[in-house]
PDB file of C-alpha atoms and ligand atoms in Angstrom:
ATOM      1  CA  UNK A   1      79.139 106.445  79.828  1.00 70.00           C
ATOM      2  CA  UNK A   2      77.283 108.383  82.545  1.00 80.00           C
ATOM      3  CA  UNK A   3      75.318 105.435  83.270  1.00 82.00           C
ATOM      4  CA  UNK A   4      78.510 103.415  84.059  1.00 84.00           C
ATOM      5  CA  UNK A   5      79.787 106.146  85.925  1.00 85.00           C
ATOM      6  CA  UNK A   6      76.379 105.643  87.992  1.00 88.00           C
ATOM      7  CA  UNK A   7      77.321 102.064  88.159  1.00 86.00           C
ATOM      8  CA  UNK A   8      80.894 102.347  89.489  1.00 82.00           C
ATOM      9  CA  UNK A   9      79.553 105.123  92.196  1.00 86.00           C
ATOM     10  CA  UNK A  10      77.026 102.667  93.309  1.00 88.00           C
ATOM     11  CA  UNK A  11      80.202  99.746  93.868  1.00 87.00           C
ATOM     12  CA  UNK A  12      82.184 102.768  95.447  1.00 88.00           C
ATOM     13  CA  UNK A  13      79.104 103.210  97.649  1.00 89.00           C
ATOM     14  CA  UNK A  14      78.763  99.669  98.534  1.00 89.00           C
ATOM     15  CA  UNK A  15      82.314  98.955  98.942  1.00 89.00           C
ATOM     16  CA  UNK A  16      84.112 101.772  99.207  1.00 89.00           C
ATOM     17  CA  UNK A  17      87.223 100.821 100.717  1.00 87.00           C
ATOM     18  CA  UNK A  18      87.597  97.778  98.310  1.00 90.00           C
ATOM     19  CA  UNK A  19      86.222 100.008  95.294  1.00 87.00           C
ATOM     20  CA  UNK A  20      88.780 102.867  96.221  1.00 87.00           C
ATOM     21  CA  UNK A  21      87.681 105.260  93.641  1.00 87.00           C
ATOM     22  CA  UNK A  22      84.006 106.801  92.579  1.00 87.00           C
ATOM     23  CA  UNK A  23      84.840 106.720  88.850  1.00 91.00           C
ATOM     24  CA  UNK A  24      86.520 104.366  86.374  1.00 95.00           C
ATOM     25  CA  UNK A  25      89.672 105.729  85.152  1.00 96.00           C
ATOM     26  CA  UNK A  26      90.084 108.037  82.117  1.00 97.00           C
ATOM     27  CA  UNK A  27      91.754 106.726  78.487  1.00 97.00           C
ATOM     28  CA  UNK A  28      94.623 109.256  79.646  1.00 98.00           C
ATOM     29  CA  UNK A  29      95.230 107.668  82.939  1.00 98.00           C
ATOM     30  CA  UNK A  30      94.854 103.942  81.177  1.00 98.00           C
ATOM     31  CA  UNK A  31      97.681 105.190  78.021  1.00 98.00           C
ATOM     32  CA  UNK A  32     100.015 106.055  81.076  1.00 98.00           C
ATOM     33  CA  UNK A  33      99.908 103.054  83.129  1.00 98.00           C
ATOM     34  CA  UNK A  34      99.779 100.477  79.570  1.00 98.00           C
ATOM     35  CA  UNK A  35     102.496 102.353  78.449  1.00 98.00           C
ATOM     36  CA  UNK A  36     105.628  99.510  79.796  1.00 98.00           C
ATOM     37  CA  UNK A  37     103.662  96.964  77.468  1.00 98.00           C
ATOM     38  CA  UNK A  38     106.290  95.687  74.910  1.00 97.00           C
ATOM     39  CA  UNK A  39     105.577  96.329  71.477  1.00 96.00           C
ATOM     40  CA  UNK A  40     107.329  92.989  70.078  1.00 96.00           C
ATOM     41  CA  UNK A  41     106.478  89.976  71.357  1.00 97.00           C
ATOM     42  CA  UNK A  42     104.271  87.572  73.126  1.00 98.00           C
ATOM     43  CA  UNK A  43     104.017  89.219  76.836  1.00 98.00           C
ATOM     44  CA  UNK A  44     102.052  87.973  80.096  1.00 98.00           C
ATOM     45  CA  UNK A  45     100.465  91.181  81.117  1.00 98.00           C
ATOM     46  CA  UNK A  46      98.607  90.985  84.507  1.00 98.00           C
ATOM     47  CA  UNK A  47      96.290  93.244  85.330  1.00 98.00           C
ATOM     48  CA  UNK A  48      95.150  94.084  89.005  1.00 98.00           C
ATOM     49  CA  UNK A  49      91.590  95.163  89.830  1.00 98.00           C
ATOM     50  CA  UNK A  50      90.647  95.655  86.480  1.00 98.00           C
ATOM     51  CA  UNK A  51      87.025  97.665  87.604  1.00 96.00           C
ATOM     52  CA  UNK A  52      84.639  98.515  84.421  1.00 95.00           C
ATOM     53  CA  UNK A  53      87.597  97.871  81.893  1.00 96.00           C
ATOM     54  CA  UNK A  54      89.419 101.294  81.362  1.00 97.00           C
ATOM     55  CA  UNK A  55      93.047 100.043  81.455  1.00 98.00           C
ATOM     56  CA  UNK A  56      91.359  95.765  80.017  1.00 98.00           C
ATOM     57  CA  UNK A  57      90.799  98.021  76.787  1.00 98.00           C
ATOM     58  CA  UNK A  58      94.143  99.977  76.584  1.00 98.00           C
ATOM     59  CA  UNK A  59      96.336  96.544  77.355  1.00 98.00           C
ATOM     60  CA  UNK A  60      94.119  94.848  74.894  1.00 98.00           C
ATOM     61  CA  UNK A  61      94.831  97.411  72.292  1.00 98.00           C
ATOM     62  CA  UNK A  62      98.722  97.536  72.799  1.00 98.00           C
ATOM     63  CA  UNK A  63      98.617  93.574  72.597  1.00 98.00           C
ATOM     64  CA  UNK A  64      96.341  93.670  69.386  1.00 97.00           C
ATOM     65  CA  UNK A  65      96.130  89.691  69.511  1.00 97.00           C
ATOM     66  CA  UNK A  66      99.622  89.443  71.261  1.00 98.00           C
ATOM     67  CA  UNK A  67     100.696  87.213  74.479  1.00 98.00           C
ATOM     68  CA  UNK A  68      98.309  86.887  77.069  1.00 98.00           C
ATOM     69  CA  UNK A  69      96.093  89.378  79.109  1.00 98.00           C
ATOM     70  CA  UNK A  70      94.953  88.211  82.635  1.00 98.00           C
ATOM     71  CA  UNK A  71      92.601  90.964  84.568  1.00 98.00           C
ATOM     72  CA  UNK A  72      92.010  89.813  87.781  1.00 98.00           C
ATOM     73  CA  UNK A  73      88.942  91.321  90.139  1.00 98.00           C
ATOM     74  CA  UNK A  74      87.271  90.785  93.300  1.00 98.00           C
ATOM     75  CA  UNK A  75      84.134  91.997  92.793  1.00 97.00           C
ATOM     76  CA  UNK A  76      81.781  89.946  90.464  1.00 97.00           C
ATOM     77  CA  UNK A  77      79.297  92.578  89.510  1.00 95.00           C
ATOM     78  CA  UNK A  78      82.040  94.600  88.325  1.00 96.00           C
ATOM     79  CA  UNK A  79      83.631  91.392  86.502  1.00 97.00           C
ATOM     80  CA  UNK A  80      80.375  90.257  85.444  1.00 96.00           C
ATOM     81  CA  UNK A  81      80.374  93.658  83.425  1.00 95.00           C
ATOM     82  CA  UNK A  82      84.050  93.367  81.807  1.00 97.00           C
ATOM     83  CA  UNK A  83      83.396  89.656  81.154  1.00 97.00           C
ATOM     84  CA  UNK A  84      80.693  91.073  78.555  1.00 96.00           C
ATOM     85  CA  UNK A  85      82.578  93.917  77.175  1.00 95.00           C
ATOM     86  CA  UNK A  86      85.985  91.732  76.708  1.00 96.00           C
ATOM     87  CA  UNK A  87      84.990  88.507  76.227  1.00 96.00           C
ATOM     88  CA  UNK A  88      88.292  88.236  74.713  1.00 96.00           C
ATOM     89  CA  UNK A  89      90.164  88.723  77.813  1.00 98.00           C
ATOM     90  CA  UNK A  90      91.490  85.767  80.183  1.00 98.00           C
ATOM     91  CA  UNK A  91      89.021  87.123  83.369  1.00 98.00           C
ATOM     92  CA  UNK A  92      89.800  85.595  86.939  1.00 98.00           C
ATOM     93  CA  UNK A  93      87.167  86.982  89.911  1.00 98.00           C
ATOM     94  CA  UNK A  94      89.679  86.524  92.767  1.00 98.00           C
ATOM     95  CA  UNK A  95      91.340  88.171  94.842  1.00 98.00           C
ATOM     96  CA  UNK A  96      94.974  89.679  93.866  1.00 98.00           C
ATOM     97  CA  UNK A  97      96.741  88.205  97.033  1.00 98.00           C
ATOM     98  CA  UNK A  98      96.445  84.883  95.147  1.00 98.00           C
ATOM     99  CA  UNK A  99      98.012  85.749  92.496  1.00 98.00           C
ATOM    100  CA  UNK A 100     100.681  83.047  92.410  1.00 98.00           C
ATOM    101  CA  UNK A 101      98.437  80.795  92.361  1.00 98.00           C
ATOM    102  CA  UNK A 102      96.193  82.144  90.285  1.00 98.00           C
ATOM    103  CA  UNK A 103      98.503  82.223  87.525  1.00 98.00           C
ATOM    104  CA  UNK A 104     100.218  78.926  88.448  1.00 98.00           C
ATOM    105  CA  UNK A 105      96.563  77.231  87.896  1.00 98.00           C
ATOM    106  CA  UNK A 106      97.169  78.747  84.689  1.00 97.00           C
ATOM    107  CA  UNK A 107     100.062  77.369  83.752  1.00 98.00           C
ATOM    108  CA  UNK A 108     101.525  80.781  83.890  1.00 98.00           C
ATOM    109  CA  UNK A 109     105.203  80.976  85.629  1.00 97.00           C
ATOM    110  CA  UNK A 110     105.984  84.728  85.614  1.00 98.00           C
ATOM    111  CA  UNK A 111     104.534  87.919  84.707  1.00 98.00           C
ATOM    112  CA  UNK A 112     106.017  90.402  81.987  1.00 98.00           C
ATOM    113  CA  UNK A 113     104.147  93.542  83.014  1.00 98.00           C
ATOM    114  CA  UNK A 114     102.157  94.063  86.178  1.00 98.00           C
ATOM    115  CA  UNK A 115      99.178  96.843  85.564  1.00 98.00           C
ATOM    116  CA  UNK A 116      97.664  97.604  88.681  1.00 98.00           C
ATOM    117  CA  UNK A 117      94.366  99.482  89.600  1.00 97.00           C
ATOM    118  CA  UNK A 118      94.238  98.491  92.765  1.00 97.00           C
ATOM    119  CA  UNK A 119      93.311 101.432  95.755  1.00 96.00           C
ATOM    120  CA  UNK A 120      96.573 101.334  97.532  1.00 96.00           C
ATOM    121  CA  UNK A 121      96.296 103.799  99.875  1.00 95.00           C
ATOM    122  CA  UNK A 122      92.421 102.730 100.823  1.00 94.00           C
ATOM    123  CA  UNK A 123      94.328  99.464 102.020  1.00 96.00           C
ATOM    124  CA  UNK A 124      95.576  98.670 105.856  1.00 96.00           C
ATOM    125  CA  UNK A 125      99.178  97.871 106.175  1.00 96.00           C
ATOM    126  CA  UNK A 126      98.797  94.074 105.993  1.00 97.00           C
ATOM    127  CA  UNK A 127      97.096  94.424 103.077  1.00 97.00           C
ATOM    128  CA  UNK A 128      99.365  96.355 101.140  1.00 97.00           C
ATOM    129  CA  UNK A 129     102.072  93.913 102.064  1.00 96.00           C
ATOM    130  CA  UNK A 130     100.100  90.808 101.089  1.00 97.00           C
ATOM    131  CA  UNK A 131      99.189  92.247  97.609  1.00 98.00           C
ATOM    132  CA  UNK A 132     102.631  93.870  97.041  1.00 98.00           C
ATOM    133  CA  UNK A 133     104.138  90.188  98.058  1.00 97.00           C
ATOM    134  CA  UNK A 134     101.868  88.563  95.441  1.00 98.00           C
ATOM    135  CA  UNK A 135     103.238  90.628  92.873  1.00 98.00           C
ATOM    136  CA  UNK A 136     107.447  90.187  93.540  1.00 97.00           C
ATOM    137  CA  UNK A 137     106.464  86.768  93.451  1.00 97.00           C
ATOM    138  CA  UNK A 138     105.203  86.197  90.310  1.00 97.00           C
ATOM    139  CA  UNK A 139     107.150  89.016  88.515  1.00 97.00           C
ATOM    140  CA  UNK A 140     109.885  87.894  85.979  1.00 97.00           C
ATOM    141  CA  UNK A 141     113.122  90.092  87.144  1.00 96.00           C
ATOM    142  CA  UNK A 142     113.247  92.014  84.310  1.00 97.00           C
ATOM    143  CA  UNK A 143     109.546  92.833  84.469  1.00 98.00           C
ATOM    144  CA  UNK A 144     108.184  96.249  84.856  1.00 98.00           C
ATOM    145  CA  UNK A 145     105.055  96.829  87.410  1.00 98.00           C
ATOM    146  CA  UNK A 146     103.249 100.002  87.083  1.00 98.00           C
ATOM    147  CA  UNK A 147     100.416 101.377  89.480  1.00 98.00           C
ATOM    148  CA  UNK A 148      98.502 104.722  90.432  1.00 97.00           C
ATOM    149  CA  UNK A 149      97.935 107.164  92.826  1.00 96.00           C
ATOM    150  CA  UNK A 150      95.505 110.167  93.071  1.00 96.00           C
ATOM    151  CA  UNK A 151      97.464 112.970  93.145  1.00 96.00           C
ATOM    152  CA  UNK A 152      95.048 114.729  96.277  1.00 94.00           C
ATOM    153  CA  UNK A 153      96.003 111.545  97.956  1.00 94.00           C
ATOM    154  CA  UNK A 154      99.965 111.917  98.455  1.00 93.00           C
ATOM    155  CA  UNK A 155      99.999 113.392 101.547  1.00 94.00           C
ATOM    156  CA  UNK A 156      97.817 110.563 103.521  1.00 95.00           C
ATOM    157  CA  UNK A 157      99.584 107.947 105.314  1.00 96.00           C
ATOM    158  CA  UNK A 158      98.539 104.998 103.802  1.00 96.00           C
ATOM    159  CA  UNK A 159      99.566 106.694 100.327  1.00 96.00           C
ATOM    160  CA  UNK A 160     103.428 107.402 102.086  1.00 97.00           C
ATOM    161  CA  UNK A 161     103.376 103.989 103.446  1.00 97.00           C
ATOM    162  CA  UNK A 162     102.822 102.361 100.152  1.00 98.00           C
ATOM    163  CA  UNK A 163     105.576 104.457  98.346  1.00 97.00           C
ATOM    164  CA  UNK A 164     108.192 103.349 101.239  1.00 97.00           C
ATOM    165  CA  UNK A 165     107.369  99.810 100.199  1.00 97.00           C
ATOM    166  CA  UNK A 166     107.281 100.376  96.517  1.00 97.00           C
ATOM    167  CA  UNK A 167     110.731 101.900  96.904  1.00 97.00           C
ATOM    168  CA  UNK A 168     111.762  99.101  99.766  1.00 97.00           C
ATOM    169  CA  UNK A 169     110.771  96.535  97.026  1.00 97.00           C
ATOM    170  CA  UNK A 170     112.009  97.737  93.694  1.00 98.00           C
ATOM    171  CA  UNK A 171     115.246  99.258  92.492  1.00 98.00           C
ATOM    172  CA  UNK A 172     113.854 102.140  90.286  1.00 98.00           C
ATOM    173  CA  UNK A 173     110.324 103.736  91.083  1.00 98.00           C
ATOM    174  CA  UNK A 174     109.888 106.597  88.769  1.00 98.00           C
ATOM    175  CA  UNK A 175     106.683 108.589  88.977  1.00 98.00           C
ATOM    176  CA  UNK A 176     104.774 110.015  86.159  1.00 98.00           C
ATOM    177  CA  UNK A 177     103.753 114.034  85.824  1.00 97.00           C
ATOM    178  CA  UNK A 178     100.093 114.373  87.001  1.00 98.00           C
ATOM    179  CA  UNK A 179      97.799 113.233  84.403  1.00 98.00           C
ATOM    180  CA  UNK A 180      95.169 116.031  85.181  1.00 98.00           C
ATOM    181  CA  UNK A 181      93.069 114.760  82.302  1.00 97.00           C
ATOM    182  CA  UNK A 182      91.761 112.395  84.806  1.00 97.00           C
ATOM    183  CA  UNK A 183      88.956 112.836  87.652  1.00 94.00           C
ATOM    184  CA  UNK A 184      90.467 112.894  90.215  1.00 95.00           C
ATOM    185  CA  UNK A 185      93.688 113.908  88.428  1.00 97.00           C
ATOM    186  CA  UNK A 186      96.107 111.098  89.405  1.00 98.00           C
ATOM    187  CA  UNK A 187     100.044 109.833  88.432  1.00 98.00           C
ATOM    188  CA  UNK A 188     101.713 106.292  87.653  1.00 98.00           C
ATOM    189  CA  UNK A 189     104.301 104.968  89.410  1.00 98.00           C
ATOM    190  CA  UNK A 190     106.449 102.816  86.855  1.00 98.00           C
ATOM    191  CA  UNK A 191     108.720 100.668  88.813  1.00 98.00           C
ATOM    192  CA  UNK A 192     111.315  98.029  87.412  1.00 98.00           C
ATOM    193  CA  UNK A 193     114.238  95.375  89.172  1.00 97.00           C
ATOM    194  CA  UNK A 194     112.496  94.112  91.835  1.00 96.00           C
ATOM    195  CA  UNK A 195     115.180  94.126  94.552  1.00 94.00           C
ATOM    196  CA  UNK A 196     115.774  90.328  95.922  1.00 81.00           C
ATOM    197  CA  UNK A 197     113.880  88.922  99.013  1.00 73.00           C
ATOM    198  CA  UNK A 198     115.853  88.782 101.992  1.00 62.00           C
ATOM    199  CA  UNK A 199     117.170  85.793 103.155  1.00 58.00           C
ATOM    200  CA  UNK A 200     117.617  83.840 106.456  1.00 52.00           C
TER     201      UNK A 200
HETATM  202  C1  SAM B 301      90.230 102.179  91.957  1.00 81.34           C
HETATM  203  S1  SAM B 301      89.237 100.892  91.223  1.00 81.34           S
HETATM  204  C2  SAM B 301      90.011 100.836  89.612  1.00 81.34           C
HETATM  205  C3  SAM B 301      89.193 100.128  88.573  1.00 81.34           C
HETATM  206  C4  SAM B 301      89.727 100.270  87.145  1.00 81.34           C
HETATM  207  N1  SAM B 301      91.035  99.662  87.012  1.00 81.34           N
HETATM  208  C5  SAM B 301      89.824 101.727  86.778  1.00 81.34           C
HETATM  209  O1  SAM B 301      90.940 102.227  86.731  1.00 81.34           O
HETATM  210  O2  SAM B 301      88.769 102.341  86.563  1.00 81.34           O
HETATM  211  C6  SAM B 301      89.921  99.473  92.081  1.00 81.34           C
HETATM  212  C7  SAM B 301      89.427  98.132  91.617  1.00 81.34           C
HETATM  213  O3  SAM B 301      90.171  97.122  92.313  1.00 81.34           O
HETATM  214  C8  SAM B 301      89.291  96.084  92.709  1.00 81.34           C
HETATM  215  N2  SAM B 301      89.910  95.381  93.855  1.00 81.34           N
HETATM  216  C9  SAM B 301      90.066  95.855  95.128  1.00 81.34           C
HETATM  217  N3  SAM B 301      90.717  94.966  95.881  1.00 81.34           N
HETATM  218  C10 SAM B 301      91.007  93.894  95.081  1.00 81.34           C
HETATM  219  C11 SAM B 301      91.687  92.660  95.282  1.00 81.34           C
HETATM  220  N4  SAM B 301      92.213  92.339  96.484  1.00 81.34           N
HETATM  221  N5  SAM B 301      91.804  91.808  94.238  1.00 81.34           N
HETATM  222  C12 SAM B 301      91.296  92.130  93.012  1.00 81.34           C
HETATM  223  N6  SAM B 301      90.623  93.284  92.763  1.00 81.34           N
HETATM  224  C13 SAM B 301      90.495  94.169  93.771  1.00 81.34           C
HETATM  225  C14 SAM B 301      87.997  96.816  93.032  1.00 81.34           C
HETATM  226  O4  SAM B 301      86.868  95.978  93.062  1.00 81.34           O
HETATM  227  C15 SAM B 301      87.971  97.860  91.916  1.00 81.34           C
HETATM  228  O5  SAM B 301      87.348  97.354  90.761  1.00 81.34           O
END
C-alpha cells in the first residue's frame, strides 16, 4: 500500500495537473461513487481515469461477472499497473475526450453508468468542456454519471466552473455528504437526465 502511495505521488509529481491528486482514492470514496451501478442486469459501466484501480475494484465487485467494465486512462505507467491487477477488466490507455469513439471501436453504443476520477478542477475551461462533451455523448438518457470533488477544493474557480456545467448539462446534480474517510476528504456528485443539446 505505502509503496503505491509512493508510486501515485511520483505520477502526481511528474504530471501533476493531469494526475490531479497525490493519492489513490480510499475504498470509502470508491463505495460512494460505484454506488449508481445497477444491481440487476448486464450494464456498460465506463470508468474515467481509472489511476491505480481504487474505484476498477469497487465497479468490478458490484458487477461480480455482470455487463461490461471499460476503465479508460491516459497515462500508461499507471495503466500498465491496473492492466496487471485487473486483467479482467476491458483497459483502454486513451484519452477520455475520445470517448465516443473509443467505445464505438468497441462496438459499444451508449453508456449505463459513467464513473469518473478524472481532476476536474485541475482542468482549463476547454478541457472541462471537451471531456464533459464526451460523456453527454455517449450516455444513454436514462444513465446516471457520477464524479468527485475534494472537498478543500470547492471554493477554487475551476471547481465552481465545473459545477455550473455539471448543473448546465444535467437535470438533477445531487452531491454526496463529505466522505472524510478519504485523504483529502472529498464528495460525489451523482448526476442523472442529461438535459438535451441545443439545437440550431
Ligand atoms: C485524481 S486521479 C484518480 C485516480 C483513481 N481513479 C483514484 O481515484 O485513485 C486522476 C486520474 O485521471 C487520469 N487522467 C487525467 N486526464 C485524463 C484523460 N484526459 N483521460 C483519461 N485519464 C485521464 C490521470 O492519469 C489519473 O490517473
Amino acid at each position: 500500500m505505502a509503496l503505491e502511495a509512493a508510486f501515485f505521488l511520483g505520477q502526481f509529481l511528474r504530471s501533476p495537473t493531469t494526475t490531479g491528486a497525490i493519492m489513490p482514492s480510499s475504498r470509502y470514496l470508491a463505495a460512494a461513487v460505484a454506488a449508481p451501478i445497477p444491481e440487476r442486469g448486464d450494464p456498460v459501466v465506463v470508468e474515467l481515469g481509472a489511476g491505480t484501480g481504487p474505484f476498477t475494484a469497487e465497479i468490478q465487485r458490484r458487477l461480480a461477472g455482470r455487463g461490461r467494465h471499460i476503465a479508460i486512462e491516459i497515462n500508461p505507467r499507471l495503466a500498465d499497473r491496473l492492466a496487471r491487477r485487473h486483467p479482467e477488466v476491458e483497459l483502454v490507455v486513451d484519452d477520455a475526450a475520445r470517448l465516443p469513439r473509443l467505445l464505438a471501436e468497441r462496438g459499444i453504443p451508449a453508456a449505463d453508468v459513467i464513473v469518473s476520477g478524472l481532476p476536474w478542477a485541475a482542468f482549463s475551461a476547454t478541457v472541462q468542456s471537451r471531456l464533459l462533451d464526451a460523456v453527454l455523448r455517449v450516455m444513454r438518457p436514462d444513465g446516471a454519471f457520477t464524479t468527485f470533488s475534494y472537498a478543500h477544493a470547492r471554493p477554487l474557480t475551476t471547481a465552481i466552473r465545473f459545477r455550473r456545467r455539471l448543473h448546465a448539462a444535467f437535470e438533477e446534480v445531487v452531491p454526496s455528504r463529505t466522505i472524510w474517510r478519504n485523504l483529502p476528504p472529498a464528495f460525489v456528485y451523482h448526476a442523472r437526465r442529461p438535459r438535451p443539446a441545443p439545437t440550431g
